[in-house]
């Protein structure tokens, strides 16, 4: 029996991994980073090879892990976790400072950071395990509590992007029949989730046939957790 949800019992931390390529900066959410040796201090992190951040790390051979705090809002997490740096500047409006290697250290909504130089890599299916020698690390705010993946998922009701190491595809992507102009679909501007009235949002009590305008005011995107004001009519 392969009950993938049993893997949720493993403990993960929610982090932003960032890197740079020339003057360009980028970062994405990861939840599989862990220390592997004490002396010298080494760290490993799993990153999907589709991510732009992975491309930057491959070029620069350096990265920073910024540990997210429980107070981090879903909109902030969604910016790094569900948007791509190919479309937006993820660090626009984000408070950060540059580390020893030129990589951005996120200061907003974070507890600590770890800066590292890549010493080895291991390719595993869709992801690469990056092994790095820690060159700097520091607590940013002792008053904040680090966010675990369990807290993000169970307390903040956060969702997991398809590129994450812990993503589970629970059901197929269902598309509605075209031609019903009265029931328009809407697209989340943060993560790209499509709300289709013909499908509804059964996991959150929204029945099929519910128009977007008829959704409750407190309804949130089931993928990244933002409100209805972050949706626009889907033009695809």
Coordinates of N, CA and C in Angstrom, one line a residue:
X1 N 0.8 -1.2 0.0 CA 0.0 0.0 0.0 C 0.9 1.2 0.0
X2 N 0.5 2.2 -0.9 CA 1.3 3.4 -1.0 C 0.4 4.6 -0.6
X3 N 0.4 4.9 0.7 CA -0.4 6.0 1.3 C 0.5 7.2 1.4
X4 N 0.5 8.0 0.3 CA 1.5 9.1 0.3 C 1.2 10.2 1.4
X5 N -0.1 10.3 1.8 CA -0.4 11.3 2.8 C 0.3 10.9 4.2
X6 N 0.7 9.7 4.4 CA 1.4 9.3 5.6 C 2.7 10.1 5.7
X7 N 3.3 10.5 4.5 CA 4.5 11.3 4.5 C 4.4 12.6 5.2
X8 N 3.1 13.1 5.3 CA 2.9 14.4 6.0 C 3.3 14.3 7.5
X9 N 3.5 13.1 8.0 CA 4.0 12.9 9.4 C 5.4 13.3 9.5
X10 N 6.2 13.4 8.4 CA 7.5 13.9 8.5 C 7.5 15.4 8.8
X11 N 8.5 15.9 9.5 CA 8.5 17.3 9.8 C 9.4 18.1 8.8
X12 N 8.8 19.1 8.3 CA 9.5 20.0 7.3 C 9.4 21.4 7.8
X13 N 10.4 22.2 7.3 CA 10.3 23.7 7.6 C 10.0 24.4 6.3
X14 N 9.3 25.5 6.4 CA 9.0 26.3 5.2 C 10.0 27.4 5.0
X15 N 10.6 27.4 3.9 CA 11.7 28.4 3.6 C 11.6 29.0 2.2
X16 N 12.3 30.1 2.0 CA 12.6 30.6 0.7 C 14.0 30.4 0.3
X17 N 14.3 29.7 -0.8 CA 15.6 29.6 -1.3 C 15.8 30.6 -2.4
X18 N 16.9 31.3 -2.3 CA 17.1 32.4 -3.3 C 18.5 32.3 -3.8
X19 N 18.7 32.9 -5.0 CA 20.0 32.9 -5.7 C 20.0 34.1 -6.6
X20 N 21.1 34.2 -7.3 CA 21.3 35.3 -8.3 C 22.0 34.9 -9.5
X21 N 21.8 35.6 -10.6 CA 22.5 35.4 -11.9 C 22.8 36.8 -12.4
X22 N 24.1 37.2 -12.3 CA 24.4 38.6 -12.6 C 23.7 39.6 -11.7
X23 N 22.9 40.5 -12.3 CA 22.1 41.4 -11.5 C 20.7 41.0 -11.2
X24 N 20.4 39.8 -11.7 CA 19.0 39.2 -11.5 C 18.9 38.4 -10.3
X25 N 17.8 38.6 -9.5 CA 17.5 37.9 -8.3 C 16.3 37.1 -8.4
X26 N 16.2 35.9 -7.8 CA 15.0 35.1 -7.7 C 15.0 34.2 -6.5
X27 N 13.8 33.7 -6.2 CA 13.6 32.8 -5.1 C 12.4 32.0 -5.2
X28 N 12.3 30.9 -4.5 CA 11.1 30.1 -4.5 C 10.9 29.4 -3.1
X29 N 9.8 28.9 -2.9 CA 9.5 28.2 -1.6 C 10.0 26.8 -1.7
X30 N 10.6 26.4 -0.6 CA 11.0 25.0 -0.5 C 10.6 24.5 0.9
X31 N 10.4 23.2 1.1 CA 10.1 22.7 2.4 C 10.9 21.4 2.7
X32 N 12.0 21.2 2.0 CA 12.9 20.1 2.3 C 14.3 20.6 2.3
X33 N 14.6 21.3 3.4 CA 16.0 21.7 3.7 C 16.4 21.2 5.0
X34 N 17.7 20.7 5.1 CA 18.1 20.1 6.4 C 19.6 20.0 6.5
X35 N 20.1 20.2 7.7 CA 21.5 20.1 8.0 C 21.9 18.7 7.9
X36 N 23.1 18.4 7.3 CA 23.6 17.0 7.2 C 24.9 16.7 7.9
X37 N 25.7 17.7 8.2 CA 26.9 17.5 9.0 C 27.2 18.7 9.9
X38 N 27.8 18.5 11.1 CA 28.1 19.6 12.0 C 29.5 20.2 11.7
X39 N 30.4 19.5 11.2 CA 31.8 20.0 11.0 C 32.5 19.4 9.8
X40 N 32.6 20.1 8.7 CA 32.1 21.5 8.5 C 30.6 21.5 8.4
X41 N 29.9 22.6 8.8 CA 28.5 22.6 8.7 C 28.0 22.6 7.2
X42 N 27.2 21.5 6.9 CA 26.7 21.3 5.6 C 25.2 21.3 5.6
X43 N 24.6 21.7 4.5 CA 23.1 21.7 4.4 C 22.7 21.1 3.0
X44 N 21.5 20.5 3.0 CA 21.0 20.0 1.7 C 19.6 20.5 1.5
X45 N 19.2 20.7 0.3 CA 17.9 21.2 -0.1 C 17.5 20.6 -1.4
X46 N 16.2 20.3 -1.5 CA 15.7 19.7 -2.7 C 14.9 20.8 -3.5
X47 N 15.3 20.9 -4.8 CA 14.7 22.0 -5.7 C 14.3 21.3 -7.0
X48 N 13.1 21.7 -7.5 CA 12.6 21.2 -8.7 C 13.4 21.9 -9.9
X49 N 13.8 21.1 -10.8 CA 14.7 21.6 -11.9 C 13.9 22.5 -12.9
X50 N 12.6 22.6 -12.8 CA 11.8 23.5 -13.6 C 11.9 24.9 -13.1
X51 N 12.3 25.1 -11.8 CA 12.2 26.4 -11.2 C 13.3 27.3 -11.7
X52 N 13.0 28.6 -11.9 CA 14.0 29.5 -12.4 C 15.1 29.6 -11.3
X53 N 14.8 29.5 -10.1 CA 15.8 29.6 -9.0 C 16.8 28.5 -9.1
X54 N 16.4 27.3 -9.6 CA 17.4 26.3 -9.8 C 18.4 26.7 -10.9
X55 N 17.9 27.3 -11.9 CA 18.8 27.8 -13.0 C 19.8 28.7 -12.5
X56 N 19.3 29.7 -11.6 CA 20.3 30.6 -11.0 C 21.3 30.0 -10.1
X57 N 20.9 29.0 -9.3 CA 21.8 28.3 -8.5 C 22.9 27.5 -9.3
X58 N 22.4 26.9 -10.4 CA 23.3 26.2 -11.3 C 24.4 27.1 -11.8
X59 N 24.0 28.3 -12.1 CA 25.0 29.3 -12.7 C 25.9 29.8 -11.6
X60 N 25.4 30.2 -10.5 CA 26.1 31.0 -9.5 C 26.8 30.1 -8.4
X61 N 26.3 28.8 -8.3 CA 26.8 27.9 -7.3 C 26.6 28.4 -5.8
X62 N 25.7 29.3 -5.6 CA 25.5 29.8 -4.2 C 24.0 29.9 -4.0
X63 N 23.5 29.9 -2.8 CA 22.1 30.1 -2.4 C 22.0 30.5 -1.0
X64 N 20.8 31.1 -0.7 CA 20.5 31.4 0.7 C 19.1 30.8 1.0
X65 N 19.0 30.2 2.2 CA 17.8 29.7 2.7 C 17.3 30.7 3.8
X66 N 16.1 31.3 3.5 CA 15.5 32.2 4.5 C 14.3 31.4 5.2
X67 N 14.4 31.2 6.5 CA 13.4 30.4 7.2 C 12.2 31.3 7.5
X68 N 11.0 30.9 6.9 CA 9.8 31.6 7.1 C 9.2 31.5 8.5
X69 N 8.6 32.6 8.9 CA 7.9 32.6 10.3 C 6.5 32.3 10.1
X70 N 5.9 31.8 11.2 CA 4.4 31.5 11.2 C 3.6 32.7 10.8
X71 N 4.0 33.9 11.1 CA 3.2 35.1 10.8 C 3.2 35.4 9.3
X72 N 4.0 34.7 8.5 CA 4.1 35.1 7.0 C 2.7 34.9 6.4
X73 N 2.1 35.9 5.8 CA 0.8 35.8 5.2 C 0.8 34.9 3.9
X74 N -0.3 34.3 3.6 CA -0.4 33.5 2.4 C -0.1 34.2 1.1
X75 N -0.4 35.5 1.1 CA -0.1 36.3 -0.1 C 1.4 36.3 -0.3
X76 N 2.1 36.5 0.8 CA 3.6 36.6 0.7 C 4.2 35.2 0.2
X77 N 3.7 34.2 0.8 CA 4.1 32.8 0.4 C 3.7 32.5 -1.0
X78 N 2.5 32.9 -1.4 CA 2.1 32.7 -2.8 C 3.0 33.4 -3.8
X79 N 3.5 34.6 -3.5 CA 4.3 35.3 -4.4 C 5.6 34.5 -4.7
X80 N 6.2 33.9 -3.7 CA 7.4 33.1 -4.0 C 7.1 31.6 -4.3
X81 N 5.9 31.1 -3.9 CA 5.6 29.7 -4.1 C 4.8 29.4 -5.4
X82 N 4.0 30.4 -5.8 CA 3.1 30.0 -7.0 C 3.3 30.9 -8.2
X83 N 4.1 32.0 -8.1 CA 4.4 32.8 -9.2 C 5.8 32.5 -9.7
X84 N 6.1 32.7 -11.0 CA 7.4 32.5 -11.5 C 8.2 33.8 -11.8
X85 N 9.5 33.7 -11.5 CA 10.3 34.9 -11.7 C 10.5 35.2 -13.2
X86 N 10.0 34.3 -14.1 CA 10.0 34.6 -15.5 C 9.0 35.6 -15.9
X87 N 8.0 35.8 -15.0 CA 6.9 36.8 -15.2 C 6.9 38.0 -14.4
X88 N 7.4 37.9 -13.2 CA 7.5 39.0 -12.2 C 8.8 39.1 -11.5
X89 N 9.1 40.3 -10.9 CA 10.2 40.5 -10.1 C 9.8 40.1 -8.7
X90 N 10.1 39.0 -8.2 CA 9.6 38.5 -6.9 C 10.1 39.4 -5.7
X91 N 11.2 40.0 -5.9 CA 11.8 40.8 -4.8 C 11.3 42.3 -4.8
X92 N 10.5 42.6 -5.8 CA 9.9 44.0 -5.8 C 9.0 44.2 -4.6
X93 N 9.3 45.2 -3.8 CA 8.6 45.5 -2.6 C 8.9 44.6 -1.4
X94 N 9.9 43.7 -1.5 CA 10.3 42.9 -0.5 C 11.6 43.4 0.2
X95 N 11.5 43.4 1.5 CA 12.7 43.9 2.3 C 13.7 42.8 2.4
X96 N 14.9 43.1 1.9 CA 16.0 42.1 1.9 C 17.4 42.8 1.9
X97 N 18.4 42.0 2.3 CA 19.7 42.5 2.2 C 20.6 41.5 1.5
X98 N 21.7 41.9 1.0 CA 22.6 41.1 0.2 C 23.6 40.3 1.1
X99 N 23.7 39.0 0.9 CA 24.7 38.2 1.6 C 26.1 38.3 1.1
X100 N 27.0 37.6 1.7 CA 28.4 37.6 1.3 C 28.6 37.2 -0.1
X101 N 27.7 36.4 -0.7 CA 27.9 35.9 -2.0 C 27.1 36.6 -3.0
X102 N 26.4 37.7 -2.6 CA 25.6 38.5 -3.5 C 24.2 38.0 -3.6
X103 N 23.8 37.0 -2.8 CA 22.5 36.4 -2.9 C 21.5 37.2 -1.9
X104 N 20.3 37.4 -2.3 CA 19.4 38.2 -1.4 C 18.9 37.3 -0.1
X105 N 19.0 38.0 1.0 CA 18.5 37.4 2.3 C 17.2 38.1 2.6
X106 N 16.1 37.3 2.6 CA 14.8 37.9 2.8 C 14.6 38.2 4.3
X107 N 14.2 39.5 4.6 CA 14.1 40.0 5.9 C 12.6 40.0 6.4
X108 N 11.7 40.1 5.4 CA 10.3 40.2 5.8 C 9.8 38.8 6.1
X109 N 9.1 38.7 7.2 CA 8.4 37.4 7.6 C 9.3 36.2 7.8
X110 N 10.6 36.5 8.2 CA 11.5 35.4 8.3 C 12.1 35.4 9.7
X111 N 12.7 34.2 10.1 CA 13.2 34.0 11.4 C 14.8 34.0 11.4
X112 N 15.3 33.4 10.3 CA 16.8 33.2 10.2 C 17.2 33.0 8.8
X113 N 18.5 33.0 8.5 CA 18.9 32.7 7.2 C 20.2 31.8 7.2
X114 N 20.4 31.1 6.1 CA 21.6 30.2 6.0 C 22.1 30.4 4.6
X115 N 23.4 30.8 4.5 CA 24.0 31.1 3.2 C 25.0 30.0 2.9
X116 N 25.0 29.5 1.7 CA 25.8 28.3 1.4 C 26.4 28.3 0.0
X117 N 27.5 27.6 -0.2 CA 28.1 27.4 -1.5 C 27.9 25.9 -1.9
X118 N 27.4 25.7 -3.1 CA 27.2 24.3 -3.6 C 28.5 23.5 -3.7
X119 N 28.5 22.4 -3.1 CA 29.7 21.5 -3.2 C 29.4 20.2 -4.0
X120 N 28.1 19.9 -4.1 CA 27.7 18.6 -4.8 C 26.3 18.7 -5.1
X121 N 25.9 17.9 -6.1 CA 24.4 17.7 -6.4 C 24.1 16.3 -6.7
X122 N 22.9 15.9 -6.4 CA 22.4 14.6 -6.7 C 21.0 14.7 -7.4
X123 N 20.9 14.3 -8.7 CA 19.7 14.3 -9.4 C 18.8 13.2 -9.0
X124 N 17.5 13.5 -8.6 CA 16.5 12.5 -8.2 C 15.2 12.8 -9.0
X125 N 15.0 12.1 -10.1 CA 13.8 12.2 -10.9 C 13.6 13.7 -11.3
X126 N 12.6 14.3 -10.8 CA 12.3 15.7 -11.2 C 13.1 16.8 -10.4
X127 N 13.7 16.4 -9.3 CA 14.4 17.3 -8.4 C 15.9 17.1 -8.4
X128 N 16.6 18.1 -7.9 CA 18.0 17.9 -7.6 C 18.3 18.2 -6.1
X129 N 19.0 17.4 -5.5 CA 19.4 17.6 -4.1 C 20.7 18.4 -4.1
X130 N 20.6 19.7 -3.7 CA 21.8 20.6 -3.6 C 22.4 20.4 -2.3
X131 N 23.7 20.1 -2.3 CA 24.5 20.0 -1.0 C 25.4 21.2 -0.9
X132 N 25.3 21.9 0.2 CA 26.1 23.2 0.3 C 26.9 23.3 1.6
X133 N 28.0 23.9 1.5 CA 28.8 24.3 2.7 C 28.3 25.6 3.2
X134 N 27.9 25.6 4.5 CA 27.4 26.9 5.0 C 28.5 27.9 5.2
X135 N 28.3 29.1 4.7 CA 29.3 30.1 4.8 C 28.9 31.2 5.8
X136 N 27.6 31.3 6.0 CA 27.1 32.3 7.0 C 25.7 31.9 7.4
X137 N 25.3 32.1 8.7 CA 24.0 31.9 9.2 C 23.7 32.8 10.4
X138 N 22.5 33.2 10.5 CA 22.2 34.1 11.6 C 20.7 34.1 11.9
X139 N 20.3 34.3 13.2 CA 18.9 34.5 13.5 C 18.5 36.0 13.2
X140 N 17.4 36.2 12.5 CA 17.0 37.5 12.2 C 16.1 38.1 13.2
X141 N 15.2 37.3 13.7 CA 14.2 37.8 14.7 C 13.9 36.6 15.7
X142 N 14.4 36.7 16.9 CA 14.2 35.7 17.9 C 12.8 35.6 18.4
X143 N 12.0 36.6 18.2 CA 10.6 36.7 18.7 C 9.6 36.0 17.8
X144 N 10.1 35.5 16.6 CA 9.2 34.9 15.7 C 9.4 33.3 15.7
X145 N 8.3 32.6 15.4 CA 8.4 31.1 15.4 C 8.5 30.6 14.0
X146 N 9.5 29.7 13.8 CA 9.6 29.1 12.4 C 8.3 28.4 12.0
X147 N 8.0 28.5 10.7 CA 6.8 27.8 10.2 C 7.1 26.4 9.7
X148 N 6.4 25.4 10.2 CA 6.6 24.1 9.7 C 5.6 23.9 8.5
X149 N 5.9 22.9 7.7 CA 4.9 22.5 6.6 C 3.6 22.1 7.2
X150 N 3.5 21.4 8.3 CA 2.3 21.1 8.9 C 1.5 22.3 9.3
X151 N 2.1 23.3 9.9 CA 1.4 24.5 10.3 C 0.9 25.2 9.0
X152 N 1.7 25.3 8.0 CA 1.3 26.0 6.7 C 0.0 25.2 6.2
X153 N 0.1 23.9 6.2 CA -1.0 23.2 5.6 C -2.2 23.1 6.4
X154 N -2.1 22.8 7.7 CA -3.2 22.5 8.6 C -3.8 23.7 9.3
X155 N -3.0 24.7 9.6 CA -3.4 25.9 10.3 C -3.7 27.0 9.4
X156 N -2.8 27.3 8.4 CA -3.0 28.4 7.5 C -3.8 27.9 6.2
X157 N -4.0 26.6 6.2 CA -4.8 26.0 5.0 C -4.1 26.3 3.7
X158 N -2.7 26.3 3.7 CA -2.0 26.6 2.5 C -1.9 25.3 1.6
X159 N -1.7 25.6 0.3 CA -1.7 24.5 -0.6 C -0.2 24.3 -1.1
X160 N 0.0 23.2 -1.8 CA 1.3 22.8 -2.2 C 1.4 23.0 -3.8
X161 N 2.4 23.7 -4.3 CA 2.6 23.9 -5.7 C 3.0 22.5 -6.3
X162 N 2.8 22.4 -7.6 CA 3.1 21.1 -8.3 C 4.6 20.9 -8.3
X163 N 5.4 21.9 -8.2 CA 6.9 21.7 -8.3 C 7.5 21.3 -7.0
X164 N 6.7 21.3 -5.9 CA 7.2 21.0 -4.6 C 7.6 19.5 -4.4
X165 N 8.5 19.3 -3.5 CA 8.9 17.9 -3.3 C 7.8 17.1 -2.6
X166 N 6.9 17.7 -1.9 CA 5.9 17.0 -1.2 C 4.5 17.1 -1.9
X167 N 4.5 17.5 -3.1 CA 3.2 17.6 -3.9 C 2.6 16.2 -4.1
X168 N 1.3 16.1 -3.9 CA 0.5 14.9 -4.1 C -0.6 15.3 -5.1
X169 N -0.7 14.6 -6.2 CA -1.8 14.8 -7.2 C -3.0 14.0 -6.8
X170 N -3.9 14.6 -6.1 CA -5.1 13.9 -5.6 C -6.1 13.5 -6.6
X171 N -6.3 14.4 -7.6 CA -7.3 14.1 -8.6 C -6.9 14.8 -9.9
X172 N -7.5 14.3 -11.0 CA -7.2 14.8 -12.3 C -7.7 16.2 -12.5
X173 N -7.1 16.9 -13.4 CA -7.5 18.3 -13.7 C -8.7 18.2 -14.6
X174 N -9.9 18.6 -14.0 CA -11.1 18.5 -14.7 C -11.4 19.8 -15.5
X175 N -11.8 19.7 -16.7 CA -12.1 20.9 -17.5 C -13.6 20.9 -17.9
X176 N -14.2 22.1 -17.8 CA -15.6 22.1 -18.1 C -15.9 22.2 -19.6
X177 N -17.1 22.0 -20.0 CA -17.5 22.1 -21.4 C -17.5 23.6 -21.8
X178 N -17.0 24.0 -22.9 CA -17.0 25.3 -23.4 C -18.4 25.6 -24.0
X179 N -18.8 26.8 -24.0 CA -20.0 27.2 -24.6 C -21.0 27.8 -23.7
X180 N -20.9 27.7 -22.4 CA -21.8 28.3 -21.5 C -21.3 29.7 -21.1
X181 N -21.7 30.7 -21.8 CA -21.1 32.0 -21.6 C -21.6 32.7 -20.3
X182 N -22.6 32.1 -19.8 CA -23.2 32.7 -18.5 C -22.3 32.3 -17.3
X183 N -21.6 31.2 -17.4 CA -20.8 30.7 -16.3 C -19.3 30.9 -16.6
X184 N -18.7 32.0 -16.4 CA -17.4 32.3 -16.8 C -16.4 31.7 -15.7
X185 N -15.3 31.3 -16.1 CA -14.2 30.9 -15.2 C -13.3 32.1 -14.8
X186 N -12.7 32.0 -13.7 CA -11.8 33.1 -13.2 C -10.5 32.5 -12.8
X187 N -9.4 33.3 -13.0 CA -8.1 32.9 -12.8 C -7.5 33.7 -11.6
X188 N -6.8 32.9 -10.7 CA -6.1 33.6 -9.6 C -4.8 34.2 -10.1
X189 N -4.6 35.5 -9.8 CA -3.5 36.3 -10.3 C -2.2 35.9 -9.5
X190 N -2.3 35.2 -8.4 CA -1.2 34.8 -7.6 C -0.6 33.5 -8.0
X191 N -1.4 32.5 -8.1 CA -0.9 31.1 -8.4 C -1.4 30.5 -9.8
X192 N -2.4 31.2 -10.4 CA -2.8 30.7 -11.7 C -4.0 29.7 -11.6
X193 N -4.5 29.4 -10.4 CA -5.6 28.5 -10.2 C -6.8 29.0 -11.0
X194 N -7.5 28.1 -11.6 CA -8.7 28.4 -12.4 C -10.0 28.0 -11.6
X195 N -10.8 29.0 -11.3 CA -12.1 28.6 -10.7 C -13.1 28.4 -11.8
X196 N -13.6 27.2 -12.0 CA -14.5 26.8 -13.1 C -15.9 26.5 -12.4
X197 N -16.9 27.3 -12.7 CA -18.2 27.1 -12.1 C -18.8 25.7 -12.4
X198 N -18.4 25.1 -13.5 CA -18.9 23.8 -13.9 C -18.3 22.7 -13.0
X199 N -17.2 23.0 -12.4 CA -16.5 22.1 -11.5 C -16.8 22.4 -10.0
X200 N -16.8 23.7 -9.7 CA -17.0 24.2 -8.3 C -15.7 24.0 -7.5
X201 N -15.9 23.9 -6.2 CA -14.7 23.7 -5.3 C -15.3 22.8 -4.2
X202 N -15.5 21.5 -4.6 CA -16.1 20.6 -3.7 C -15.4 20.3 -2.4
X203 N -14.1 20.4 -2.4 CA -13.3 20.2 -1.2 C -13.6 21.3 -0.1
X204 N -14.1 22.4 -0.6 CA -14.4 23.5 0.3 C -15.9 23.9 0.3
X205 N -16.7 22.9 -0.1 CA -18.2 23.1 0.1 C -18.8 23.9 -1.0
X206 N -18.1 24.2 -2.1 CA -18.7 24.9 -3.2 C -19.2 23.9 -4.3
X207 N -20.5 23.9 -4.5 CA -21.1 22.9 -5.4 C -20.9 23.3 -6.8
X208 N -21.0 22.3 -7.7 CA -20.9 22.6 -9.2 C -22.0 23.5 -9.6
X209 N -21.8 24.4 -10.5 CA -22.8 25.3 -11.0 C -22.8 26.6 -10.2
X210 N -21.9 26.8 -9.3 CA -21.8 28.1 -8.5 C -21.0 29.1 -9.3
X211 N -21.7 30.2 -9.7 CA -21.0 31.2 -10.4 C -19.9 31.9 -9.5
X212 N -18.9 32.5 -10.1 CA -17.9 33.1 -9.3 C -18.5 34.3 -8.4
X213 N -19.4 35.0 -9.0 CA -20.0 36.1 -8.2 C -20.8 35.7 -7.1
X214 N -21.2 34.4 -7.1 CA -22.1 33.8 -6.0 C -21.2 33.2 -4.9
X215 N -19.9 33.1 -5.1 CA -19.1 32.6 -4.1 C -19.1 33.4 -2.8
X216 N -19.0 32.8 -1.6 CA -19.1 33.6 -0.3 C -17.9 34.6 -0.3
X217 N -18.1 35.7 0.4 CA -17.1 36.8 0.4 C -15.8 36.3 1.1
X218 N -15.9 35.3 2.0 CA -14.7 34.8 2.6 C -14.1 33.6 1.9
X219 N -14.6 33.3 0.7 CA -14.0 32.2 -0.1 C -12.6 32.6 -0.5
X220 N -11.7 31.6 -0.4 CA -10.3 31.9 -0.8 C -9.8 30.9 -1.8
X221 N -8.8 31.2 -2.6 CA -8.2 30.3 -3.6 C -7.8 29.1 -2.9
X222 N -8.2 27.9 -3.4 CA -7.8 26.6 -2.7 C -6.4 26.3 -3.0
X223 N -5.7 27.0 -3.8 CA -4.3 26.7 -4.1 C -3.3 27.5 -3.2
X224 N -3.5 28.9 -3.2 CA -2.6 29.7 -2.5 C -3.2 30.6 -1.4
X225 N -4.6 30.6 -1.3 CA -5.2 31.2 -0.1 C -5.5 32.6 -0.2
X226 N -5.4 33.3 -1.4 CA -5.8 34.7 -1.5 C -7.3 34.8 -1.7
X227 N -7.8 36.0 -1.5 CA -9.2 36.3 -1.6 C -9.7 36.5 -3.1
X228 N -11.0 36.7 -3.2 CA -11.6 36.8 -4.5 C -11.1 38.0 -5.3
X229 N -10.7 39.1 -4.6 CA -10.2 40.3 -5.2 C -8.9 40.0 -6.0
X230 N -8.3 38.9 -5.8 CA -7.0 38.5 -6.6 C -7.3 37.7 -7.8
X231 N -8.6 37.6 -8.2 CA -9.0 36.9 -9.4 C -9.5 37.8 -10.5
X232 N -9.3 37.3 -11.7 CA -9.8 38.1 -12.9 C -10.4 37.1 -13.9
X233 N -11.3 37.5 -14.7 CA -11.9 36.6 -15.7 C -10.9 35.9 -16.5
X234 N -11.0 34.6 -16.7 CA -10.0 33.8 -17.4 C -10.2 34.0 -18.9
X235 N -9.1 34.4 -19.5 CA -9.2 34.7 -21.0 C -8.7 33.5 -21.8
X236 N -8.2 32.5 -21.2 CA -7.7 31.3 -22.0 C -8.8 30.5 -22.7

